[in-house]
PDB file of C-alpha atoms and ligand atoms in Angstrom:
ATOM      1  CA  MET K1188      94.083  96.667 142.889  1.00 95.00           C
ATOM      2  CA  LEU K1189      96.386  98.583 141.203  1.00 98.00           C
ATOM      3  CA  ILE K1190     100.272  97.640 139.851  1.00 98.00           C
ATOM      4  CA  LEU K1191     102.548 100.117 139.410  1.00 98.00           C
ATOM      5  CA  SER K1192     104.284  99.695 136.167  1.00 98.00           C
ATOM      6  CA  GLY K1193     107.976 101.335 136.211  1.00 98.00           C
ATOM      7  CA  LYS K1194     108.533 100.187 133.042  1.00 98.00           C
ATOM      8  CA  GLU K1195     105.343 101.822 132.023  1.00 98.00           C
ATOM      9  CA  VAL K1196     106.116 104.966 133.677  1.00 98.00           C
ATOM     10  CA  SER K1197     109.880 104.538 132.652  1.00 98.00           C
ATOM     11  CA  LYS K1198     109.237 104.916 129.252  1.00 98.00           C
ATOM     12  CA  LYS K1199     107.121 108.134 129.197  1.00 98.00           C
ATOM     13  CA  ILE K1200     109.889 109.968 131.607  1.00 98.00           C
ATOM     14  CA  LYS K1201     112.531 108.155 128.660  1.00 98.00           C
ATOM     15  CA  GLU K1202     110.599 109.775 126.001  1.00 98.00           C
ATOM     16  CA  GLU K1203     110.384 113.244 127.521  1.00 98.00           C
ATOM     17  CA  LEU K1204     113.189 113.063 128.411  1.00 98.00           C
ATOM     18  CA  LYS K1205     115.009 112.246 124.931  1.00 98.00           C
ATOM     19  CA  LYS K1206     112.647 114.769 123.473  1.00 98.00           C
ATOM     20  CA  GLU K1207     114.604 118.220 125.700  1.00 98.00           C
ATOM     21  CA  ILE K1208     117.918 116.043 124.855  1.00 98.00           C
ATOM     22  CA  ASP K1209     117.116 116.634 120.986  1.00 98.00           C
ATOM     23  CA  SER K1210     115.647 120.084 122.258  1.00 98.00           C
ATOM     24  CA  TYR K1211     119.697 120.866 123.243  1.00 98.00           C
ATOM     25  CA  LEU K1212     121.287 118.923 120.464  1.00 98.00           C
ATOM     26  CA  ALA K1213     118.836 121.719 117.702  1.00 98.00           C
ATOM     27  CA  GLN K1214     120.852 124.435 120.279  1.00 97.00           C
ATOM     28  CA  GLY K1215     123.772 123.663 119.123  1.00 98.00           C
ATOM     29  CA  LEU K1216     125.193 122.291 122.593  1.00 98.00           C
ATOM     30  CA  ARG K1217     126.864 119.700 123.472  1.00 98.00           C
ATOM     31  CA  LYS K1218     125.517 115.649 124.325  1.00 98.00           C
ATOM     32  CA  PRO K1219     125.106 115.640 128.246  1.00 98.00           C
ATOM     33  CA  GLY K1220     127.852 113.167 129.397  1.00 98.00           C
ATOM     34  CA  LEU K1221     127.546 110.387 132.239  1.00 98.00           C
ATOM     35  CA  THR K1222     130.558 107.662 132.845  1.00 98.00           C
ATOM     36  CA  VAL K1223     129.562 104.472 134.597  1.00 98.00           C
ATOM     37  CA  ILE K1224     132.808 103.175 136.344  1.00 98.00           C
ATOM     38  CA  LEU K1225     132.876  99.489 137.155  1.00 98.00           C
ATOM     39  CA  VAL K1226     135.659  97.789 138.758  1.00 98.00           C
ATOM     40  CA  GLY K1227     135.468  93.274 139.419  1.00 97.00           C
ATOM     41  CA  ASN K1228     133.348  90.727 137.110  1.00 92.00           C
ATOM     42  CA  ASP K1229     130.145  90.249 139.659  1.00 93.00           C
ATOM     43  CA  PRO K1230     127.740  89.455 137.154  1.00 91.00           C
ATOM     44  CA  ALA K1231     124.759  91.645 138.641  1.00 91.00           C
ATOM     45  CA  SER K1232     126.713  94.355 138.694  1.00 95.00           C
ATOM     46  CA  GLN K1233     127.842  93.884 134.897  1.00 95.00           C
ATOM     47  CA  ILE K1234     124.084  93.570 134.067  1.00 94.00           C
ATOM     48  CA  TYR K1235     123.397  96.365 136.288  1.00 94.00           C
ATOM     49  CA  VAL K1236     125.866  98.425 134.395  1.00 95.00           C
ATOM     50  CA  ARG K1237     125.180  97.142 130.937  1.00 96.00           C
ATOM     51  CA  ARG K1238     121.491  98.445 132.126  1.00 95.00           C
ATOM     52  CA  LYS K1239     122.125 102.220 132.659  1.00 96.00           C
ATOM     53  CA  ARG K1240     124.499 102.767 129.988  1.00 96.00           C
ATOM     54  CA  GLU K1241     122.485 101.072 127.048  1.00 96.00           C
ATOM     55  CA  THR K1242     118.718 103.278 128.281  1.00 97.00           C
ATOM     56  CA  ALA K1243     120.938 106.330 128.628  1.00 98.00           C
ATOM     57  CA  GLU K1244     122.394 105.590 124.934  1.00 97.00           C
ATOM     58  CA  ASN K1245     118.942 105.241 123.722  1.00 97.00           C
ATOM     59  CA  ILE K1246     117.916 108.711 124.652  1.00 98.00           C
ATOM     60  CA  GLY K1247     121.157 110.695 123.319  1.00 98.00           C
ATOM     61  CA  ILE K1248     123.206 110.908 126.157  1.00 98.00           C
ATOM     62  CA  ASN K1249     127.025 110.432 126.012  1.00 98.00           C
ATOM     63  CA  SER K1250     127.898 107.256 128.647  1.00 97.00           C
ATOM     64  CA  ILE K1251     131.414 105.924 128.793  1.00 97.00           C
ATOM     65  CA  CYS K1252     131.358 102.547 130.427  1.00 96.00           C
ATOM     66  CA  VAL K1253     134.877 101.590 132.190  1.00 98.00           C
ATOM     67  CA  THR K1254     135.469  98.551 132.833  1.00 97.00           C
ATOM     68  CA  LEU K1255     138.562  97.731 135.557  1.00 98.00           C
ATOM     69  CA  PRO K1256     139.539  94.328 136.233  1.00 98.00           C
ATOM     70  CA  GLN K1257     139.726  93.448 139.825  1.00 98.00           C
ATOM     71  CA  ASN K1258     142.511  94.142 141.799  1.00 98.00           C
ATOM     72  CA  THR K1259     142.587  97.871 140.409  1.00 98.00           C
ATOM     73  CA  THR K1260     144.215  99.754 143.251  1.00 98.00           C
ATOM     74  CA  GLU K1261     142.532 102.508 145.364  1.00 98.00           C
ATOM     75  CA  GLU K1262     145.143 104.870 143.650  1.00 98.00           C
ATOM     76  CA  GLU K1263     144.326 103.581 140.084  1.00 98.00           C
ATOM     77  CA  LEU K1264     140.600 104.134 141.045  1.00 98.00           C
ATOM     78  CA  VAL K1265     140.846 107.346 142.740  1.00 99.00           C
ATOM     79  CA  GLU K1266     142.916 109.014 139.780  1.00 98.00           C
ATOM     80  CA  THR K1267     139.978 107.435 137.087  1.00 98.00           C
ATOM     81  CA  ILE K1268     138.031 109.664 138.735  1.00 99.00           C
ATOM     82  CA  LYS K1269     139.838 112.769 139.280  1.00 98.00           C
ATOM     83  CA  ARG K1270     140.673 112.235 135.206  1.00 98.00           C
ATOM     84  CA  PHE K1271     136.243 112.648 134.877  1.00 98.00           C
ATOM     85  CA  ASN K1272     136.622 114.857 137.328  1.00 98.00           C
ATOM     86  CA  GLU K1273     138.117 117.510 135.172  1.00 98.00           C
ATOM     87  CA  ASP K1274     136.638 116.566 132.188  1.00 98.00           C
ATOM     88  CA  GLU K1275     133.763 119.269 130.751  1.00 98.00           C
ATOM     89  CA  ASN K1276     132.370 116.910 128.792  1.00 98.00           C
ATOM     90  CA  ILE K1277     131.206 115.236 131.780  1.00 98.00           C
ATOM     91  CA  ASP K1278     128.612 116.163 133.591  1.00 98.00           C
ATOM     92  CA  GLY K1279     127.654 112.425 136.012  1.00 98.00           C
ATOM     93  CA  ILE K1280     130.002 110.033 137.658  1.00 98.00           C
ATOM     94  CA  LEU K1281     128.467 106.010 138.149  1.00 98.00           C
ATOM     95  CA  VAL K1282     131.214 104.396 140.576  1.00 98.00           C
ATOM     96  CA  GLN K1283     129.388 100.931 140.937  1.00 97.00           C
ATOM     97  CA  LEU K1284     128.911  99.270 144.152  1.00 97.00           C
ATOM     98  CA  PRO K1285     129.552  97.536 145.987  1.00 96.00           C
ATOM     99  CA  LEU K1286     133.565  97.963 145.509  1.00 97.00           C
ATOM    100  CA  PRO K1287     136.203  95.035 146.081  1.00 97.00           C
ATOM    101  CA  SER K1288     136.509  94.974 149.632  1.00 97.00           C
ATOM    102  CA  HIS K1289     140.517  95.813 149.183  1.00 98.00           C
ATOM    103  CA  ILE K1290     139.227  99.639 148.311  1.00 98.00           C
ATOM    104  CA  ASN K1291     137.493 102.186 150.876  1.00 98.00           C
ATOM    105  CA  THR K1292     134.598 103.191 149.480  1.00 98.00           C
ATOM    106  CA  HIS K1293     134.359 105.814 151.316  1.00 98.00           C
ATOM    107  CA  ARG K1294     137.597 107.881 149.910  1.00 98.00           C
ATOM    108  CA  ILE K1295     135.699 106.535 146.809  1.00 98.00           C
ATOM    109  CA  ILE K1296     132.532 108.258 147.652  1.00 98.00           C
ATOM    110  CA  GLU K1297     134.533 110.994 148.487  1.00 98.00           C
ATOM    111  CA  THR K1298     137.097 111.328 145.383  1.00 99.00           C
ATOM    112  CA  ILE K1299     134.142 112.425 142.914  1.00 98.00           C
ATOM    113  CA  ARG K1300     133.065 115.789 142.929  1.00 98.00           C
ATOM    114  CA  PRO K1301     130.153 116.963 144.373  1.00 98.00           C
ATOM    115  CA  ASP K1302     128.113 118.413 141.197  1.00 98.00           C
ATOM    116  CA  LYS K1303     128.873 115.290 139.177  1.00 98.00           C
ATOM    117  CA  ASP K1304     127.786 112.794 142.071  1.00 98.00           C
ATOM    118  CA  VAL K1305     124.497 111.572 139.428  1.00 98.00           C
ATOM    119  CA  ASP K1306     123.974 109.074 142.542  1.00 98.00           C
ATOM    120  CA  GLY K1307     123.706 111.485 144.841  1.00 98.00           C
ATOM    121  CA  PHE K1308     126.294 109.217 147.662  1.00 98.00           C
ATOM    122  CA  HIS K1309     128.532 112.517 148.615  1.00 98.00           C
ATOM    123  CA  PRO K1310     128.035 113.410 151.936  1.00 98.00           C
ATOM    124  CA  GLU K1311     127.260 116.864 151.036  1.00 98.00           C
ATOM    125  CA  ASN K1312     125.113 115.928 148.910  1.00 98.00           C
ATOM    126  CA  VAL K1313     123.484 114.019 151.736  1.00 98.00           C
ATOM    127  CA  GLY K1314     123.939 116.726 153.975  1.00 98.00           C
ATOM    128  CA  ARG K1315     121.869 118.557 151.730  1.00 97.00           C
ATOM    129  CA  LEU K1316     118.917 116.647 151.396  1.00 97.00           C
ATOM    130  CA  ALA K1317     118.820 115.676 155.377  1.00 97.00           C
ATOM    131  CA  THR K1318     118.891 119.487 155.969  1.00 97.00           C
ATOM    132  CA  GLY K1319     117.269 120.998 153.254  1.00 95.00           C
ATOM    133  CA  ILE K1320     120.035 123.782 152.728  1.00 96.00           C
ATOM    134  CA  GLY K1321     120.773 124.142 149.025  1.00 93.00           C
ATOM    135  CA  ARG K1322     120.526 121.929 145.811  1.00 87.00           C
ATOM    136  CA  GLY K1323     121.240 118.439 146.333  1.00 90.00           C
ATOM    137  CA  ILE K1324     120.816 115.109 144.097  1.00 98.00           C
ATOM    138  CA  ILE K1325     118.447 112.482 145.503  1.00 98.00           C
ATOM    139  CA  PRO K1326     119.325 109.270 144.822  1.00 98.00           C
ATOM    140  CA  CYS K1327     118.466 107.183 141.993  1.00 98.00           C
ATOM    141  CA  THR K1328     115.945 103.982 144.089  1.00 98.00           C
ATOM    142  CA  PRO K1329     114.451 107.276 145.898  1.00 98.00           C
ATOM    143  CA  LEU K1330     113.907 109.498 143.262  1.00 98.00           C
ATOM    144  CA  GLY K1331     112.605 106.563 141.160  1.00 98.00           C
ATOM    145  CA  ILE K1332     110.598 105.747 143.713  1.00 98.00           C
ATOM    146  CA  TRP K1333     108.858 109.695 144.868  1.00 98.00           C
ATOM    147  CA  LEU K1334     108.681 110.049 140.958  1.00 98.00           C
ATOM    148  CA  MET K1335     106.637 106.516 140.736  1.00 98.00           C
ATOM    149  CA  LEU K1336     104.032 107.687 143.546  1.00 98.00           C
ATOM    150  CA  LYS K1337     103.920 111.162 141.672  1.00 98.00           C
ATOM    151  CA  HIS K1338     102.470 109.526 138.831  1.00 98.00           C
ATOM    152  CA  TYR K1339     100.149 106.668 140.018  1.00 98.00           C
ATOM    153  CA  ASP K1340      98.949 110.484 142.316  1.00 98.00           C
ATOM    154  CA  ILE K1341      99.759 108.492 145.738  1.00 98.00           C
ATOM    155  CA  ASP K1342     100.080 111.309 148.485  1.00 97.00           C
ATOM    156  CA  VAL K1343     102.491 110.859 151.622  1.00 98.00           C
ATOM    157  CA  PHE K1344     101.019 113.204 153.377  1.00 98.00           C
ATOM    158  CA  GLY K1345     100.503 112.488 156.236  1.00 98.00           C
ATOM    159  CA  LYS K1346     100.767 108.953 155.991  1.00 98.00           C
ATOM    160  CA  ASP K1347     102.527 106.350 158.248  1.00 98.00           C
ATOM    161  CA  VAL K1348     105.833 105.413 155.868  1.00 98.00           C
ATOM    162  CA  VAL K1349     107.350 102.171 157.109  1.00 99.00           C
ATOM    163  CA  VAL K1350     111.142 101.773 154.855  1.00 99.00           C
ATOM    164  CA  VAL K1351     112.464  98.440 156.193  1.00 98.00           C
ATOM    165  CA  GLY K1352     116.220  98.923 155.678  1.00 98.00           C
ATOM    166  CA  ALA K1353     118.580 101.615 156.286  1.00 98.00           C
ATOM    167  CA  SER K1354     121.090 101.447 153.702  1.00 98.00           C
ATOM    168  CA  ASN K1355     122.856 104.532 152.572  1.00 98.00           C
ATOM    169  CA  ILE K1356     121.771 103.517 148.399  1.00 98.00           C
ATOM    170  CA  VAL K1357     118.009 103.559 149.556  1.00 98.00           C
ATOM    171  CA  GLY K1358     117.122 103.240 153.042  1.00 98.00           C
ATOM    172  CA  LYS K1359     118.738 106.086 154.332  1.00 98.00           C
ATOM    173  CA  PRO K1360     117.700 108.161 150.965  1.00 98.00           C
ATOM    174  CA  MET K1361     114.010 106.887 151.153  1.00 98.00           C
ATOM    175  CA  SER K1362     113.322 107.759 154.265  1.00 98.00           C
ATOM    176  CA  LEU K1363     114.607 111.045 153.671  1.00 98.00           C
ATOM    177  CA  VAL K1364     112.985 112.190 151.094  1.00 98.00           C
ATOM    178  CA  PHE K1365     108.927 111.301 152.709  1.00 98.00           C
ATOM    179  CA  LEU K1366     110.571 113.718 155.249  1.00 98.00           C
ATOM    180  CA  LYS K1367     111.319 116.594 153.549  1.00 95.00           C
ATOM    181  CA  ASP K1368     108.408 119.417 155.003  1.00 91.00           C
ATOM    182  CA  GLU K1369     107.340 116.553 157.322  1.00 96.00           C
ATOM    183  CA  ARG K1370     104.997 115.117 154.748  1.00 97.00           C
ATOM    184  CA  ALA K1371     104.862 111.867 156.383  1.00 98.00           C
ATOM    185  CA  THR K1372     105.734 109.979 159.407  1.00 98.00           C
ATOM    186  CA  VAL K1373     108.669 107.521 159.182  1.00 98.00           C
ATOM    187  CA  THR K1374     109.988 104.721 161.034  1.00 98.00           C
ATOM    188  CA  VAL K1375     113.159 102.976 159.477  1.00 98.00           C
ATOM    189  CA  CYS K1376     113.193  99.117 160.406  1.00 98.00           C
ATOM    190  CA  HIS K1377     116.297  97.337 159.658  1.00 98.00           C
ATOM    191  CA  LYS K1378     118.679  93.956 160.710  1.00 96.00           C
ATOM    192  CA  ASN K1379     118.954  94.794 164.540  1.00 98.00           C
ATOM    193  CA  THR K1380     114.411  95.915 164.922  1.00 98.00           C
ATOM    194  CA  LYS K1381     113.144  93.988 167.159  1.00 98.00           C
ATOM    195  CA  ASP K1382     109.800  93.379 165.887  1.00 98.00           C
ATOM    196  CA  LEU K1383     109.985  93.536 162.186  1.00 98.00           C
ATOM    197  CA  SER K1384     106.215  92.705 161.339  1.00 98.00           C
ATOM    198  CA  PHE K1385     104.558  95.435 164.416  1.00 98.00           C
ATOM    199  CA  HIS K1386     105.851  98.084 162.124  1.00 98.00           C
ATOM    200  CA  THR K1387     105.317  96.764 158.696  1.00 99.00           C
ATOM    201  CA  LYS K1388     101.674  96.190 160.222  1.00 98.00           C
ATOM    202  CA  LYS K1389     101.234  99.953 160.706  1.00 98.00           C
ATOM    203  CA  ALA K1390     102.065 100.785 157.164  1.00 99.00           C
ATOM    204  CA  ASP K1391     100.490 103.297 154.868  1.00 98.00           C
ATOM    205  CA  ILE K1392     102.842 103.000 152.472  1.00 98.00           C
ATOM    206  CA  LEU K1393     105.521 100.207 152.949  1.00 99.00           C
ATOM    207  CA  VAL K1394     109.081 100.355 150.778  1.00 99.00           C
ATOM    208  CA  VAL K1395     111.100  97.440 151.594  1.00 98.00           C
ATOM    209  CA  ALA K1396     114.957  97.395 150.532  1.00 98.00           C
ATOM    210  CA  VAL K1397     116.808  94.581 151.473  1.00 98.00           C
ATOM    211  CA  GLY K1398     117.192  90.961 149.915  1.00 97.00           C
ATOM    212  CA  LYS K1399     115.717  88.402 151.185  1.00 98.00           C
ATOM    213  CA  PRO K1400     112.876  86.370 149.121  1.00 98.00           C
ATOM    214  CA  ASN K1401     109.611  86.471 151.511  1.00 98.00           C
ATOM    215  CA  LEU K1402     110.570  88.615 154.071  1.00 98.00           C
ATOM    216  CA  ILE K1403     107.434  90.356 153.993  1.00 98.00           C
ATOM    217  CA  THR K1404     104.026  87.764 153.909  1.00 98.00           C
ATOM    218  CA  ALA K1405     100.553  89.098 153.793  1.00 98.00           C
ATOM    219  CA  ASP K1406      99.929  88.380 158.085  1.00 98.00           C
ATOM    220  CA  MET K1407     102.853  91.875 157.923  1.00 98.00           C
ATOM    221  CA  VAL K1408     100.813  94.024 155.969  1.00 98.00           C
ATOM    222  CA  LYS K1409      97.386  96.451 156.772  1.00 98.00           C
ATOM    223  CA  GLU K1410      94.342  96.263 153.767  1.00 98.00           C
ATOM    224  CA  GLY K1411      95.362  98.955 151.715  1.00 98.00           C
ATOM    225  CA  VAL K1412      98.965  99.117 151.499  1.00 98.00           C
ATOM    226  CA  VAL K1413     100.960 101.049 149.137  1.00 99.00           C
ATOM    227  CA  VAL K1414     104.158  98.163 148.974  1.00 99.00           C
ATOM    228  CA  ILE K1415     107.507  99.571 147.422  1.00 99.00           C
ATOM    229  CA  ASP K1416     109.434  96.437 146.846  1.00 98.00           C
ATOM    230  CA  VAL K1417     112.959  97.355 146.210  1.00 98.00           C
ATOM    231  CA  GLY K1418     114.250  93.664 146.752  1.00 97.00           C
ATOM    232  CA  ILE K1419     116.164  91.896 143.179  1.00 96.00           C
ATOM    233  CA  ASN K1420     117.421  88.183 144.498  1.00 96.00           C
ATOM    234  CA  ARG K1421     117.556  85.879 142.065  1.00 95.00           C
ATOM    235  CA  LEU K1422     116.159  82.377 143.051  1.00 96.00           C
ATOM    236  CA  GLU K1423     117.577  78.672 142.423  1.00 96.00           C
ATOM    237  CA  SER K1424     115.045  77.921 140.161  1.00 97.00           C
ATOM    238  CA  GLY K1425     116.708  81.457 137.849  1.00 95.00           C
ATOM    239  CA  LYS K1426     113.390  83.487 138.616  1.00 97.00           C
ATOM    240  CA  ILE K1427     114.141  86.706 140.082  1.00 96.00           C
ATOM    241  CA  VAL K1428     111.623  88.081 142.793  1.00 98.00           C
ATOM    242  CA  GLY K1429     111.549  90.707 145.093  1.00 98.00           C
ATOM    243  CA  ASP K1430     111.945  91.327 149.245  1.00 98.00           C
ATOM    244  CA  VAL K1431     108.191  90.685 149.190  1.00 98.00           C
ATOM    245  CA  ASP K1432     105.377  87.562 148.691  1.00 98.00           C
ATOM    246  CA  PHE K1433     104.133  89.251 146.111  1.00 98.00           C
ATOM    247  CA  GLU K1434     100.987  86.782 145.289  1.00 98.00           C
ATOM    248  CA  ASN K1435      99.943  87.020 148.262  1.00 98.00           C
ATOM    249  CA  VAL K1436     100.267  90.497 149.392  1.00 98.00           C
ATOM    250  CA  LYS K1437      99.136  91.889 146.214  1.00 98.00           C
ATOM    251  CA  GLU K1438      95.226  91.325 147.331  1.00 98.00           C
ATOM    252  CA  LYS K1439      95.922  93.477 150.707  1.00 98.00           C
ATOM    253  CA  SER K1440      97.122  96.035 149.098  1.00 98.00           C
ATOM    254  CA  TYR K1441      95.412  99.326 146.988  1.00 98.00           C
ATOM    255  CA  ALA K1442      99.211  99.587 145.123  1.00 98.00           C
ATOM    256  CA  ILE K1443     101.738  97.142 144.657  1.00 98.00           C
ATOM    257  CA  THR K1444     105.487  97.209 142.610  1.00 98.00           C
ATOM    258  CA  PRO K1445     105.704  94.269 140.395  1.00 98.00           C
ATOM    259  CA  VAL K1446     110.016  92.326 140.107  1.00 98.00           C
ATOM    260  CA  PRO K1447     111.368  93.078 137.306  1.00 97.00           C
ATOM    261  CA  GLY K1448     109.487  95.734 135.962  1.00 98.00           C
ATOM    262  CA  GLY K1449     108.274  97.594 138.928  1.00 98.00           C
ATOM    263  CA  VAL K1450     111.294  99.713 140.902  1.00 98.00           C
ATOM    264  CA  GLY K1451     114.439  99.441 138.702  1.00 97.00           C
ATOM    265  CA  PRO K1452     113.762 100.550 135.880  1.00 98.00           C
ATOM    266  CA  MET K1453     112.330 103.860 138.082  1.00 98.00           C
ATOM    267  CA  THR K1454     115.974 103.509 139.158  1.00 98.00           C
ATOM    268  CA  VAL K1455     118.105 103.487 136.129  1.00 98.00           C
ATOM    269  CA  VAL K1456     115.537 106.197 134.276  1.00 98.00           C
ATOM    270  CA  SER K1457     116.299 108.277 137.912  1.00 98.00           C
ATOM    271  CA  LEU K1458     120.188 107.955 136.736  1.00 98.00           C
ATOM    272  CA  LEU K1459     119.335 109.958 133.787  1.00 98.00           C
ATOM    273  CA  VAL K1460     117.408 112.585 135.186  1.00 98.00           C
ATOM    274  CA  ASN K1461     119.984 113.498 137.267  1.00 98.00           C
ATOM    275  CA  THR K1462     122.037 113.303 134.676  1.00 98.00           C
ATOM    276  CA  LEU K1463     120.231 115.861 132.717  1.00 98.00           C
ATOM    277  CA  HIS K1464     119.599 118.020 136.298  1.00 98.00           C
ATOM    278  CA  LEU K1465     123.541 118.352 136.911  1.00 98.00           C
ATOM    279  CA  TYR K1466     123.746 118.884 132.773  1.00 98.00           C
ATOM    280  CA  ARG K1467     121.433 122.063 133.039  1.00 98.00           C
ATOM    281  CA  LEU K1468     122.574 123.142 136.055  1.00 97.00           C
ATOM    282  CA  ARG K1469     126.405 123.284 134.711  1.00 97.00           C
ATOM    283  CA  HIS K1470     124.885 125.320 131.626  1.00 98.00           C
ATOM    284  CA  GLY K1471     123.262 127.465 134.145  1.00 97.00           C
ATOM    285  CA  PHE K1472     120.204 126.033 134.058  1.00 97.00           C
ATOM    286  CA  PRO K1473     116.954 125.890 136.182  1.00 97.00           C
ATOM    287  CA  PRO K1474     116.997 122.376 137.809  1.00 97.00           C
ATOM    288  CA  HIS K1475     115.378 119.809 136.120  1.00 98.00           C
ATOM    289  CA  PRO K1476     111.756 119.502 137.166  1.00 98.00           C
ATOM    290  CA  PHE K1477     111.859 115.918 137.742  1.00 98.00           C
ATOM    291  CA  ALA K1478     114.997 115.537 139.697  1.00 98.00           C
ATOM    292  CA  GLN K1479     112.999 117.681 142.581  1.00 94.00           C
ATOM    293  CA  ILE K1480     111.022 116.757 145.466  1.00 93.00           C
TER     294      ILE K1480
HETATM  295  N1  LIG R 455     124.428  99.678 143.285  1.00 70.72           N
HETATM  296  C1  LIG R 455     123.073  99.240 144.157  1.00 70.72           C
HETATM  297  N2  LIG R 455     122.182 100.072 143.458  1.00 70.72           N
HETATM  298  C2  LIG R 455     123.257 101.468 143.161  1.00 70.72           C
HETATM  299  C3  LIG R 455     123.145 102.729 142.979  1.00 70.72           C
HETATM  300  O1  LIG R 455     122.086 103.261 142.792  1.00 70.72           O
HETATM  301  N3  LIG R 455     124.440 103.594 142.378  1.00 70.72           N
HETATM  302  C4  LIG R 455     125.319 102.907 142.580  1.00 70.72           C
HETATM  303  N4  LIG R 455     126.684 103.875 142.359  1.00 70.72           N
HETATM  304  N5  LIG R 455     125.800 101.199 142.935  1.00 70.72           N
HETATM  305  C5  LIG R 455     123.938 100.604 142.892  1.00 70.72           C
END
């Protein structure tokens, strides 16, 4: 059984990205620029944003973190985004989700310029991924999972892939990544799925992104499955676990991601990949090879 270490893979990718940035600086180009905007004081979001920022800085990306209070108005947030839309030194803009409920998330996503939409959440980028028309941005978690599968030579061609969770951040774009060029047979399950284990038992590759500890137990998977656990749940004890009963499911798996140390670091490194990708396009360079699927 193979443990898919996002920690190890992301470390290798970060080293490569750092070398790439060093070479741009040696050519006299500016640093890539990333803006991360956080509204409110959700503790989990604060941790994610800090991690994104520190990792970006470590490899030489100029990262600007804007923290706005919980009572920020939608107009104020729109104006903040527009400022960075116009800023020549900024290649990527990320607004951490979820936003406070008085802010219209869809409007905010549509305010970010599609060519600075480092999360790939703008409908233009989602549409490009869905149709294959033009060059879009692949959302960070699906891209990170894709890069990890590639690193471990796990081929998805012709496989039965089951994605549990249909969010715009993970489940939906993940299904589009697997569906691209008709490479896999994709099933997407969600909260209204009648018989979850009927579907999960068929999976050659199972991606779970729901946010419920122990949602997937050993009786719900088949021998030899590849399990990708996107969940990050904090138990009352303080322990961080995924959505999968790791200890028991791993016995039946060909490969499985741990939590923490699996998908999480791959999401962060994909944010850096997408930032560099947008930087390259802005400078008229070819797309970043890691940002393509
Ligand atoms: N909240 C949870 N995951 C993400 C992500 O990938 N991007 C943003 N912007 N917010 C998130």
